[in-house]
Each structure stands twice: as structure tokens, then as C-alpha cells.
Tab-separated table of C-alpha atoms and ligand atoms in Angstrom:
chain	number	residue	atom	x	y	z
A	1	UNK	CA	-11.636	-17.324	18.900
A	2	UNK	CA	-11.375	-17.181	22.817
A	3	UNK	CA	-11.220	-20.807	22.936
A	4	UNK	CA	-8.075	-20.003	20.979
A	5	UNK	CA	-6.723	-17.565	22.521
A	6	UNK	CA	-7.681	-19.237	26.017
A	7	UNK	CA	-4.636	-22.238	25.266
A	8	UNK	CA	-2.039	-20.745	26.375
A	9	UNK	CA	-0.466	-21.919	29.955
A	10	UNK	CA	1.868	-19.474	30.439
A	11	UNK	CA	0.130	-15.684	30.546
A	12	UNK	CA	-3.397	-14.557	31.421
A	13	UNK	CA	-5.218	-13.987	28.322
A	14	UNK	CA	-6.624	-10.297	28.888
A	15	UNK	CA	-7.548	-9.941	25.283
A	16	UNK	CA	-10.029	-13.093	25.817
A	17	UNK	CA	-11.005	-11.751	29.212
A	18	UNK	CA	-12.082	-8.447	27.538
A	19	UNK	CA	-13.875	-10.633	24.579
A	20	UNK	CA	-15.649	-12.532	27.275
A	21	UNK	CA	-17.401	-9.788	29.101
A	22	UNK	CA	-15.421	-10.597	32.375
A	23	UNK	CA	-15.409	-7.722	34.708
A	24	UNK	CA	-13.261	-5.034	34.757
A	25	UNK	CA	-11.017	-5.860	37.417
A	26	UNK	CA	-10.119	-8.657	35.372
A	27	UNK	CA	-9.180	-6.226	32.999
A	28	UNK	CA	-5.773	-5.317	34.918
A	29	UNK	CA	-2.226	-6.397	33.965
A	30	UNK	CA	-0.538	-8.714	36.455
A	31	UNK	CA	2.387	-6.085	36.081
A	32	UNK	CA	-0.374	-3.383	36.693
A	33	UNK	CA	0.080	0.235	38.306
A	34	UNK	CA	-1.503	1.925	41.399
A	35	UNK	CA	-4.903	0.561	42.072
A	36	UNK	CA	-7.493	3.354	40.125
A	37	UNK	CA	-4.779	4.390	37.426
A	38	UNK	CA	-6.168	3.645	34.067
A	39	UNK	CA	-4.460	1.260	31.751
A	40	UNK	CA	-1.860	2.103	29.953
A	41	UNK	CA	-3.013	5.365	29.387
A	42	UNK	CA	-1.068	6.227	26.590
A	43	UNK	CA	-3.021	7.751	22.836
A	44	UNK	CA	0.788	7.203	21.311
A	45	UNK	CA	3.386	4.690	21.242
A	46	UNK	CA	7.003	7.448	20.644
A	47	UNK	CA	9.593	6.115	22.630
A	48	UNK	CA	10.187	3.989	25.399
A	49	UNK	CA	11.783	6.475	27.716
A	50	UNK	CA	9.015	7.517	29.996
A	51	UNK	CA	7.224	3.995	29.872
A	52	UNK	CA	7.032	2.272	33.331
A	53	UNK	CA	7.803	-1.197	33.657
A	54	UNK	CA	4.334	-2.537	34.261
A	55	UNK	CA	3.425	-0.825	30.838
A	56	UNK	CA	5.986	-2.111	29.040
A	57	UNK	CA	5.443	-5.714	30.951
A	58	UNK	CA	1.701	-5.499	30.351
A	59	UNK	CA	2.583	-5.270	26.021
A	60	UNK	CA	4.642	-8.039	26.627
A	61	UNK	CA	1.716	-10.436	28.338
A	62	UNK	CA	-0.348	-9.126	25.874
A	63	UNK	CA	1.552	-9.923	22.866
A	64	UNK	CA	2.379	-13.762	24.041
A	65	UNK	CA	-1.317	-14.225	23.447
A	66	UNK	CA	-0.747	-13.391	19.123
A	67	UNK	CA	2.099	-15.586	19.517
A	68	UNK	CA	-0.417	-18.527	19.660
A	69	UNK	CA	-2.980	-17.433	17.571
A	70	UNK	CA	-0.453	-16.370	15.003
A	71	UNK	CA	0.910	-20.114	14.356
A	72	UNK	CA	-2.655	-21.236	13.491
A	73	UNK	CA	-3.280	-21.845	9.959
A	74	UNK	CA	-6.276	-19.081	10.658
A	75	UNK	CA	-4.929	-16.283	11.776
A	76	UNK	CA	-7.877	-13.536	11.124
A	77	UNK	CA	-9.972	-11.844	13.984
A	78	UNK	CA	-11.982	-8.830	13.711
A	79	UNK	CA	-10.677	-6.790	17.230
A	80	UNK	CA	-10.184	-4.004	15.239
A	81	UNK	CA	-13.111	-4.527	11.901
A	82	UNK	CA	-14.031	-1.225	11.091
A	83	UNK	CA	-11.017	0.961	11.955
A	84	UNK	CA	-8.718	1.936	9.348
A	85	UNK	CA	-4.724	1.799	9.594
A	86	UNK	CA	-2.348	3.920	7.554
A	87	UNK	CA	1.204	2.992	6.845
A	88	UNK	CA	3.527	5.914	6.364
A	89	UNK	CA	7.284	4.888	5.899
A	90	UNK	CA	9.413	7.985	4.930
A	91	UNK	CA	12.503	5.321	4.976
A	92	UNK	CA	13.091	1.590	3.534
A	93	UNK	CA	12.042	-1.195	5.302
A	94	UNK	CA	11.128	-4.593	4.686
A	95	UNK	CA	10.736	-6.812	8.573
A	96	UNK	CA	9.151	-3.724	10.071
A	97	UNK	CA	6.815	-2.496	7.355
A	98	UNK	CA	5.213	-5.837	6.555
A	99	UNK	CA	5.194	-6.710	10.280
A	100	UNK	CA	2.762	-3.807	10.810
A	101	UNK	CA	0.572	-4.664	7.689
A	102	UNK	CA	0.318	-8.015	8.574
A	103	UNK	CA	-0.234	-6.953	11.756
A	104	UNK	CA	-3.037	-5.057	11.167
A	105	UNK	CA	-4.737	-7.313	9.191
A	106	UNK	CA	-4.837	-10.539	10.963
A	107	UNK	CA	-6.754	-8.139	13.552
A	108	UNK	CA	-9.113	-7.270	10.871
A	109	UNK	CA	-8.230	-3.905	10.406
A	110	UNK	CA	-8.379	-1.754	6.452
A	111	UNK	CA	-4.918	-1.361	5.940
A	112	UNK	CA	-3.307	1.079	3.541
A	113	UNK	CA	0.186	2.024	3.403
A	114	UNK	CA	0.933	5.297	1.720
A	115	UNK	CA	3.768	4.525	-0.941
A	116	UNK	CA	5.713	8.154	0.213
A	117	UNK	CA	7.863	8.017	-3.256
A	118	UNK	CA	4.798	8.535	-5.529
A	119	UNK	CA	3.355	10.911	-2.849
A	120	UNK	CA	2.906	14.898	-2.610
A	121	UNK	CA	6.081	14.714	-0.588
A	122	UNK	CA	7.960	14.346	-3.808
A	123	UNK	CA	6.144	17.704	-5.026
A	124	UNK	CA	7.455	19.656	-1.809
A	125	UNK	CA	4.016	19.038	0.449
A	126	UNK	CA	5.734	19.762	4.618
A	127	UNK	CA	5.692	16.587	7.018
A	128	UNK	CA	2.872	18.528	9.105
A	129	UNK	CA	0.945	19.613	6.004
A	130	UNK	CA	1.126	15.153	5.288
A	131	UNK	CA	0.204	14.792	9.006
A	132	UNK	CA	-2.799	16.753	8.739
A	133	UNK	CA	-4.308	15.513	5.233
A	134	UNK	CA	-4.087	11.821	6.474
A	135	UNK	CA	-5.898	13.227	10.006
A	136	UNK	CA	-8.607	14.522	7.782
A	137	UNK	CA	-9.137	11.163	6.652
A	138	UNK	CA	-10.113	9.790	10.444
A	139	UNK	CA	-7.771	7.234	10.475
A	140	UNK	CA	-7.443	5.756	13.807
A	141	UNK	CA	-3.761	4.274	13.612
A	142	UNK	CA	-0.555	5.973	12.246
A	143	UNK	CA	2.119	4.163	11.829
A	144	UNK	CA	5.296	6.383	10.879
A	145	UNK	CA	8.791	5.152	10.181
A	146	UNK	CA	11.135	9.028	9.252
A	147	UNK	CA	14.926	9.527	8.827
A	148	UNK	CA	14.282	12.249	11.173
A	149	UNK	CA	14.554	11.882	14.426
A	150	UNK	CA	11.891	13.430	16.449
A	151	UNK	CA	9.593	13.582	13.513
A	152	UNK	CA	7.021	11.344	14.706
A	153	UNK	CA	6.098	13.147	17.893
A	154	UNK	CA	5.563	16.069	15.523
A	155	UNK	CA	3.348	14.193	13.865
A	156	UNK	CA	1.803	12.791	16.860
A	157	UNK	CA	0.981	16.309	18.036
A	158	UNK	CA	-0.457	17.542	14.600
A	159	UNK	CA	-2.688	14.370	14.884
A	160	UNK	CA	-3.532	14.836	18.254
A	161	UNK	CA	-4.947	18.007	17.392
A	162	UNK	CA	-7.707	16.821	14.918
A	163	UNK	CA	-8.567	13.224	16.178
A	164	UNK	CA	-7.956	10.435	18.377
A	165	UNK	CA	-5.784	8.479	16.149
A	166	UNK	CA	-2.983	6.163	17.830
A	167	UNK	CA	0.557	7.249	16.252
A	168	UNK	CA	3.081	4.397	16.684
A	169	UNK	CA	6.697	5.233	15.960
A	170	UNK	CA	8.212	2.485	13.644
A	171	UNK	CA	11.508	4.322	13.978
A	172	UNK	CA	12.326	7.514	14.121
A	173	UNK	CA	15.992	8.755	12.628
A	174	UNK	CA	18.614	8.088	15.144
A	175	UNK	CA	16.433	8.735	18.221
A	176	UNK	CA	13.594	5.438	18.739
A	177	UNK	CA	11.899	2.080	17.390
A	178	UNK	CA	10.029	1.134	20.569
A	179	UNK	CA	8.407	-1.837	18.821
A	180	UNK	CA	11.970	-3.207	17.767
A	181	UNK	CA	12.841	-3.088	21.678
A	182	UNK	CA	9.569	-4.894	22.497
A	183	UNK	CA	9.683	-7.480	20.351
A	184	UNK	CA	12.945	-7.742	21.316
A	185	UNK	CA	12.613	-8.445	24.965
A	186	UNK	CA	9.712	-10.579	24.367
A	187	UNK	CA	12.479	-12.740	22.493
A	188	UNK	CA	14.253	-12.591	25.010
A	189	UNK	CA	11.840	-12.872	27.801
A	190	UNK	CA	10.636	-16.590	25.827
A	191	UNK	CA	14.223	-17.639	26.242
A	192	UNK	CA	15.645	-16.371	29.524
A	193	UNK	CA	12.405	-16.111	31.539
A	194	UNK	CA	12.958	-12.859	33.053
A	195	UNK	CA	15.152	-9.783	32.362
A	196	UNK	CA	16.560	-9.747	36.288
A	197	UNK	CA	20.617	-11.113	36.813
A	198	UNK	CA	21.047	-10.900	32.567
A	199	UNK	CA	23.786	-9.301	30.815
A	200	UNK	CA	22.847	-8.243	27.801
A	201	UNK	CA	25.717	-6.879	25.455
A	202	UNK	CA	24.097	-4.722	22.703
A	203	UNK	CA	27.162	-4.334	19.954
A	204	UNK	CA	28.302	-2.433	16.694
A	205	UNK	CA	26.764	0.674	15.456
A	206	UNK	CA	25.635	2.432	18.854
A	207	UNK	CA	26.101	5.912	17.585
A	208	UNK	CA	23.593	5.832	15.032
A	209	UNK	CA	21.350	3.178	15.867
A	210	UNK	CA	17.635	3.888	17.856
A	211	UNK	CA	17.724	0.171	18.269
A	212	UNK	CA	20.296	0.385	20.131
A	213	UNK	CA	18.797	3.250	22.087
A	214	UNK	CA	15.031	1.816	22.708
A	215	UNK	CA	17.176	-1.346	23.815
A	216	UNK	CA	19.011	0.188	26.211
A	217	UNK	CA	15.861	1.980	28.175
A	218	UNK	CA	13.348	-1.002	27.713
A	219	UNK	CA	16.012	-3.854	28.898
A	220	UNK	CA	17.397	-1.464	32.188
A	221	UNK	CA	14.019	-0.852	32.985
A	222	UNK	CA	13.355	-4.173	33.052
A	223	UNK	CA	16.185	-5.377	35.413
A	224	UNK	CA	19.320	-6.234	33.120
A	225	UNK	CA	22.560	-5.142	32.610
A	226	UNK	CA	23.649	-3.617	29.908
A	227	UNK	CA	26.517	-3.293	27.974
A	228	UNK	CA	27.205	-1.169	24.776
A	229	UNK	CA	30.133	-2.524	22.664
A	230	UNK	CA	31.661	-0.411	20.186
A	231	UNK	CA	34.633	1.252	18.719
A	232	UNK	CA	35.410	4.570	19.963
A	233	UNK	CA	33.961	6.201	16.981
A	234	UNK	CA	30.837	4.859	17.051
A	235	UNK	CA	30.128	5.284	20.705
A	236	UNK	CA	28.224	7.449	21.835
A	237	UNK	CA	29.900	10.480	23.923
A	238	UNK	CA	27.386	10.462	26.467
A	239	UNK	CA	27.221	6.593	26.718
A	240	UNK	CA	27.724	7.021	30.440
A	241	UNK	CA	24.801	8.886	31.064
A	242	UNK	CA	22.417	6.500	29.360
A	243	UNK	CA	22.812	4.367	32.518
A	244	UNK	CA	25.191	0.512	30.045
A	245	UNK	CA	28.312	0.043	30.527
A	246	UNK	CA	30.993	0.600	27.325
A	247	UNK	CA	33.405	-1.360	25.925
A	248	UNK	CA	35.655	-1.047	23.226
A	249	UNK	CA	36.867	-4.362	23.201
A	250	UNK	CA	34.790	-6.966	21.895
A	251	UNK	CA	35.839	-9.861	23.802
A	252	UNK	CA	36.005	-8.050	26.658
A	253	UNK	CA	31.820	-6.757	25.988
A	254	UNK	CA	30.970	-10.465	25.059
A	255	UNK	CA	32.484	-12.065	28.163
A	256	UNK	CA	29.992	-13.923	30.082
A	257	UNK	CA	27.261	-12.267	28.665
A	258	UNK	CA	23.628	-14.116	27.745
A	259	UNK	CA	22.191	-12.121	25.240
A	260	UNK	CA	24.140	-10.700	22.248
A	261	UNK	CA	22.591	-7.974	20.010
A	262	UNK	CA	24.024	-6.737	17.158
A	263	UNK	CA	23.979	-4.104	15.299
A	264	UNK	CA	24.280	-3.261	11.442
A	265	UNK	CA	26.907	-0.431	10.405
A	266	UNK	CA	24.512	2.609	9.200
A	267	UNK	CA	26.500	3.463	6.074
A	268	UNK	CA	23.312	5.283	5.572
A	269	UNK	CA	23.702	8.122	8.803
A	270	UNK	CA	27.773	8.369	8.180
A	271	UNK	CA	28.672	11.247	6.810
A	272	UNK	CA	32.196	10.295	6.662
A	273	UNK	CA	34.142	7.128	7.329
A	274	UNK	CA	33.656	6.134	10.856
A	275	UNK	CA	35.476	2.573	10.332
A	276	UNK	CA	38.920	2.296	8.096
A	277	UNK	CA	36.739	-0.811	6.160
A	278	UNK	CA	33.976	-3.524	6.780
A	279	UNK	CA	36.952	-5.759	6.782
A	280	UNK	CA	38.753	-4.344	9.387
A	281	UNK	CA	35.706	-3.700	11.428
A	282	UNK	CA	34.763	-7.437	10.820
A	283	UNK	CA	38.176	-8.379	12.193
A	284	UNK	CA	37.631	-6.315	15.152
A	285	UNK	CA	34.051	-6.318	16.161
A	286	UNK	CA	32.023	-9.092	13.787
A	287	UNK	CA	30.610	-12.057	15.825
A	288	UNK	CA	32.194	-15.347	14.868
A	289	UNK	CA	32.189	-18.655	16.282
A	290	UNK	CA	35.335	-17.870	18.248
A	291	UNK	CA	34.505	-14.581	19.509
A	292	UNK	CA	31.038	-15.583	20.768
A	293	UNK	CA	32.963	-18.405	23.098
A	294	UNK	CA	33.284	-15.294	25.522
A	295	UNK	CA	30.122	-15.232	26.561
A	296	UNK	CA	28.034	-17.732	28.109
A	297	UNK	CA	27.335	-21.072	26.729
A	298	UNK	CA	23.543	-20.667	26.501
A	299	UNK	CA	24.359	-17.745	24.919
A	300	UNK	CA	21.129	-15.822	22.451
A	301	UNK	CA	22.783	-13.976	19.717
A	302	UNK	CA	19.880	-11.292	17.948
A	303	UNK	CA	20.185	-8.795	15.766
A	304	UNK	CA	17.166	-6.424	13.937
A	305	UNK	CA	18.032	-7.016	10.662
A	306	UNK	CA	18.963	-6.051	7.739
A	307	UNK	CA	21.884	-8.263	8.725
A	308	UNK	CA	25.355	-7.489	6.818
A	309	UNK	CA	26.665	-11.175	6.533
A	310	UNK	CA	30.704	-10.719	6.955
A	311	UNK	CA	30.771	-7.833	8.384
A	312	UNK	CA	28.687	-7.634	11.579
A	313	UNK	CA	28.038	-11.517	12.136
A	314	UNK	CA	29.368	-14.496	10.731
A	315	UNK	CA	26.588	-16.402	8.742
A	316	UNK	CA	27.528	-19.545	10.934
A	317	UNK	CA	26.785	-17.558	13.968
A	318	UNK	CA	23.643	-16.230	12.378
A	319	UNK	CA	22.275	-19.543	11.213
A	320	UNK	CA	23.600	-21.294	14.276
A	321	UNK	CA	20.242	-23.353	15.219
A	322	UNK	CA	20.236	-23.107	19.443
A	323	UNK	CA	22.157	-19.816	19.293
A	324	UNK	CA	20.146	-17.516	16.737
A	325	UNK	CA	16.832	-16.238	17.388
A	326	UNK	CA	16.956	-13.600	14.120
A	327	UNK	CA	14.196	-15.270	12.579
A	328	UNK	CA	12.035	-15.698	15.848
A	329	UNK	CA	12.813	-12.136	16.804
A	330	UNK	CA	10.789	-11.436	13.374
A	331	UNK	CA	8.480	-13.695	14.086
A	332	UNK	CA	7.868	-12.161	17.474
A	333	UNK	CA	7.402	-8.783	15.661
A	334	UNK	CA	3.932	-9.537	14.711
A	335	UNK	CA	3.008	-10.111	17.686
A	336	UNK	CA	3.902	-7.102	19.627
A	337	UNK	CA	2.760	-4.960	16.649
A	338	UNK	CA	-0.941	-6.896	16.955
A	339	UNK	CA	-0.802	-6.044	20.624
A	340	UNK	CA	-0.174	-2.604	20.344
A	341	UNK	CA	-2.687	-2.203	17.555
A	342	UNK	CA	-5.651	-3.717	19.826
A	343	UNK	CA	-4.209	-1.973	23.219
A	344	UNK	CA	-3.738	1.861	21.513
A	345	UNK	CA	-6.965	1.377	20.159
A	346	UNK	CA	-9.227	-0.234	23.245
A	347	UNK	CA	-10.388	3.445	24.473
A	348	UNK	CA	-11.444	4.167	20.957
A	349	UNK	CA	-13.243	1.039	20.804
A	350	UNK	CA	-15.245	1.875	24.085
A	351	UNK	CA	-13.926	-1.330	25.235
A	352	UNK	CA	-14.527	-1.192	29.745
A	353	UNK	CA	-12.037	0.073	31.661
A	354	UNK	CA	-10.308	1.463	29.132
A	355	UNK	CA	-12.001	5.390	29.392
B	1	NCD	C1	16.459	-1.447	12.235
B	1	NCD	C2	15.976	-0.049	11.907
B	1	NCD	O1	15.425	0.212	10.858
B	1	NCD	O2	16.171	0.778	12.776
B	1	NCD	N1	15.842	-2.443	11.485
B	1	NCD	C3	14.588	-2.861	11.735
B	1	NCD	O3	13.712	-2.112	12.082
B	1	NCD	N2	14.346	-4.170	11.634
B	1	NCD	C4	17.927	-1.543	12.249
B	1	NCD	C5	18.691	-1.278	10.983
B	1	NCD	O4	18.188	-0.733	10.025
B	1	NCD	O5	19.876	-1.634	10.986
């Protein structure tokens, strides 16, 4: 297992390091804080805002390690045998609910996911009343996906209350999906090397989309520039004050830049019709071959899926081998979900260092 993890060239191995009984200095990120300041000292993962760059750097270096281990034909350890996850997903998902259950069991966790449709929801039960019957049940991960925005932290502080479970925010309404941003810029990070001297031009939907929003905090943090590309009524009124820079034009967002997100329409949040039709917005703002000859030849185009061929993204953008990384950015996913399963869980474990 360490011999495994131990291959890579590229990162130090701290998960090996801690399975190794190496000291505890070698415990610390090379991205680390002050001398003396515990690592990552977070019970939650809620939201990127408020996460310092060596914290969001030290996920990063830890996830490259799963990256490895996850292309093995084995891919089963038991870092976290014994603990039990719950999946709680209020809203669809496919990428970021099986990410999380796959996740959690290649690390050897039990791993149930609460199907919220035939739950006591349905008969009226309150989001806190949910929160607190689960807590009973000494879980020691939550993983929450709500329509709501601001609905996990509740949840996070009904937990908090009862035990020391880990909450993780898998997206919450309009506001967060932290591990969408992290998996994101460890895409990214693979590709470019480092976040410093990149524009990165995050496009479509910004108004309703927490991608778009965890994005923008994680990648400025990091050192990039930032651009949000939309039309005017999906922008945000307060883009300004989120630090990017808007544009309403879409050649004018794609020009020279070397990363591309984009972003589905959220039919689903519109109460209303934002856009005069998909195929007027896909004549304005999708990403074809022509359009994406703005930016920079080495161009990465993303996007966090579900993708809406034909009206976002052309599918010969999307499927454009050397161009596309949708499918590694879900590949990547696993990885930074397995890291934050072992890291929010380390102090539980009584693993050194981690008190
Ligand atoms: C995103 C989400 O749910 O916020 N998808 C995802 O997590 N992969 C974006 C979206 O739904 O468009």
C-alpha cells in the first residue's frame, strides 16, 4: 500500500508518511501555515471562502496521491475501515454523488446514501429534525448536496452539536460546491503547473451557479485571473465585488485566456426566462471551434457537467482530445473527495499531529 502510494515523483506522499510512522514534522504540508498551527484545522468542509491557500494547496498535494492509486486495478485501502459515511443528496446528481460513494469506499469506509425521495422528508420531517436523527446514528462523515443555499452549514451546526462528524458540502443551492472547485484546480494544476500568470475565463450561467462561485474564490486565491463571462442577465450584480473581471462579450472573455470553464444554463433556479432561447444563447455565448480560437492555443476547455450539448458547448469542442479535460475533471473528482474523506477524518482517527 505505501509502496504504492510512495511512486509518485511529483508530490510528497503525506498519506504514506502518516502510514509509515514518520514523525510528525513530516506530517506538515509543503504549502503549510505558521510553524505550531495545527493542520488544517477544519471539522467541516462548507465553502471555500475563508480557506487559506496552504489549506486549499495542502488538499490538492494530498489528492495527487489517489490519483495514482486510483488507476490501479486495486483500488481498496482501509484508511478509514470502521467509520461509517452517509450520503444525503436533497437534489439530483449523478458525477458528484457516485464520486463520493466511490470515494468512500476505495478508502474502506461503510457507505450508505440515504435515498431522500423514499425518506421522512416526503412525510414533512424539518432539515434539522433529518440532521439530528442521522447524528444519533454516530456517523462520522456527512455528505450533503440541498437546493438551499446555506443549508448545509445548518446542518453542520446541528451535527456539531451531538458529535464529531465531518460535514462536507456537495453543493449547496446557489451559494457553494467546494469539492467541484478542488477538483477543478487540481485539473488544472496537472495541466498548467501552477495557478500564478493564468487567465481563467469561467462562462455561462454565473448568476445561479455555486460552481461558478467556489471557482472564483479557490482560483483568486490561488494566483489567477479571473474572468466571469456572461450575458447581462445572468451576471451577477455584485460581480465586481467578488474580486473577476466581467464580460458580456464572449469573444472578448475568451481572448487569450488558458483555461475555459463553462457553465450549464440552470433552467432549474430560473424563475422566468433569463435567455430569449438555448438557440439564441448558443449563438451568443456556446463554445465552438471558432469561438474558442480567441483564447490561447494550449487552451483547457472544462466544464462540471451535466453538459447541455448545443447549447453551452459544441460536442466537437467537448470531445476535442488535447483541448477537453471533462472526463479527467471527473476523474480527478475521486480523488479530491478520497482526500478530504481521510484529511476531515485524521483527528477522529487519533492519527499524530492531527489533535
Ligand atoms: C454542478 C452542480 O451540481 O452544481 N454539477 C456538478 O456538481 N457536477 C453544476 C450543474 O449542475 O450544472
Amino acid at each position: 500500500m505505501s509502496a504504492v502510494l510512495l511512486d509518485s515523483q511529483s508530490f510528497t506522499p503525506y498519506h504514506a508518511v502518516l502510514m509509515t510512522n514518520a514523525s510528525t514534522s513530516a506530517l506538515r504540508p509543503r504549502n503549510s501555515g505558521p510553524e505550531g498551527a495545527s493542520l488544517f484545522p477544519n471539522q467541516h468542509l462548507l465553502m471555500i471562502a475563508g480557506m487559506k491557500p496552504w489549506e486549499i494547496t495542502f488538499l490538492l498535494d494530498e489528492a495527487e496521491q489517489w490519483v495514482n492509486f486510483n488507476r490501479q486495478t486495486r483500488k481498496q485501502t482501509d484508511v478509514l475501515k470502521g467509520l461509517t459515511q452517509i450520503n444525503l443528496f436533497f437534489e439530483d446528481s449523478t458525477r458528484t454523488r457516485m464520486s463520493f460513494e466511490i470515494a468512500g469506499q476505495r478508502l474502506g469506509a461503510d457507505v450508505s446514501s440515504m435515498a431522500v425521495a423514499q425518506s421522512s422528508v416526503k412525510k414533512g420531517e424539518t432539515l434539522i429534525d433529518t440532521a439530528q436523527n442521522l447524528a444519533a446514528m454516530r456517523p462520522d462523515i456527512i455528505v450533503v448536496r440541498h437546493q438551499e443555499s446555506g443549508a448545509i452549514q445548518l446542518i453542520a451546526d446541528v451535527v456539531s452539536a451531538y458529535t464529531r462528524c465531518a460535514v462536507i458540502n456537495a453543493g449547496d443551492g446557489r451559494h457553494e460546491h467546494p469539492t467541484q472547485a478542488l477538483l477543478d484546480a487540481l485539473t488544472i494544476r496537472r495541466h498548467k503547473g501552477s495557478f500564478e500568470g493564468l487567465t481563467i475565463a469561467i462562462c455561462g450561467d454565473i448568476l445561479h451557479s455555486r460552481v461558478a462561485r467556489s471557482n472564483f474564490q479557490l482560483l483568486m486565491a490561488l494566483g489567477a485571473r479571473v474572468r466571469a463571462v456572461a450575458p447581462p442577465t445572468l451576471m451577477p450584480t455584485d460581480i465586481e465585488r467578488l474580486g473577476v473581471e466581467p464580460y458580456t462579450h464572449m469573444d472578448d472573455g475568451l481572448k487569450d485566456a488558458d483555461v475555459v470553464i463553462m457553465l450549464r444554463l440552470q433552467q432549474e433556479r430560473m424563475h422566468g426566462a433569463y435567455v430569449p432561447s438555448t438557440r439564441e444563447y448558443y449563438y451568443f455565448y456556446g463554445l465552438t471551434d471558432a469561438r474558442l480560437k480567441h483564447a490561447k492555443p494550449d487552451v483547457l476547455v472544462m466544464h462540471p457537467g451535466p453538459m447541455n450539448r448545443g447549447v453551452e458547448i459544441a460536442s466537437s469542442v467537448a470531445d476535442a482530445v488535447n483541448v477537453s479535460a471533462i472526463t479527467e475533471q471527473v476523474e480527478m473528482g475521486v480523488a479530491v473527495r478520497m482526500a478530504c474523506l481521510d484529511v476531515l477524518t485524521r483527528q477522529a482517527r487519533g492519527i499524530e499531529g492531527w489533535a
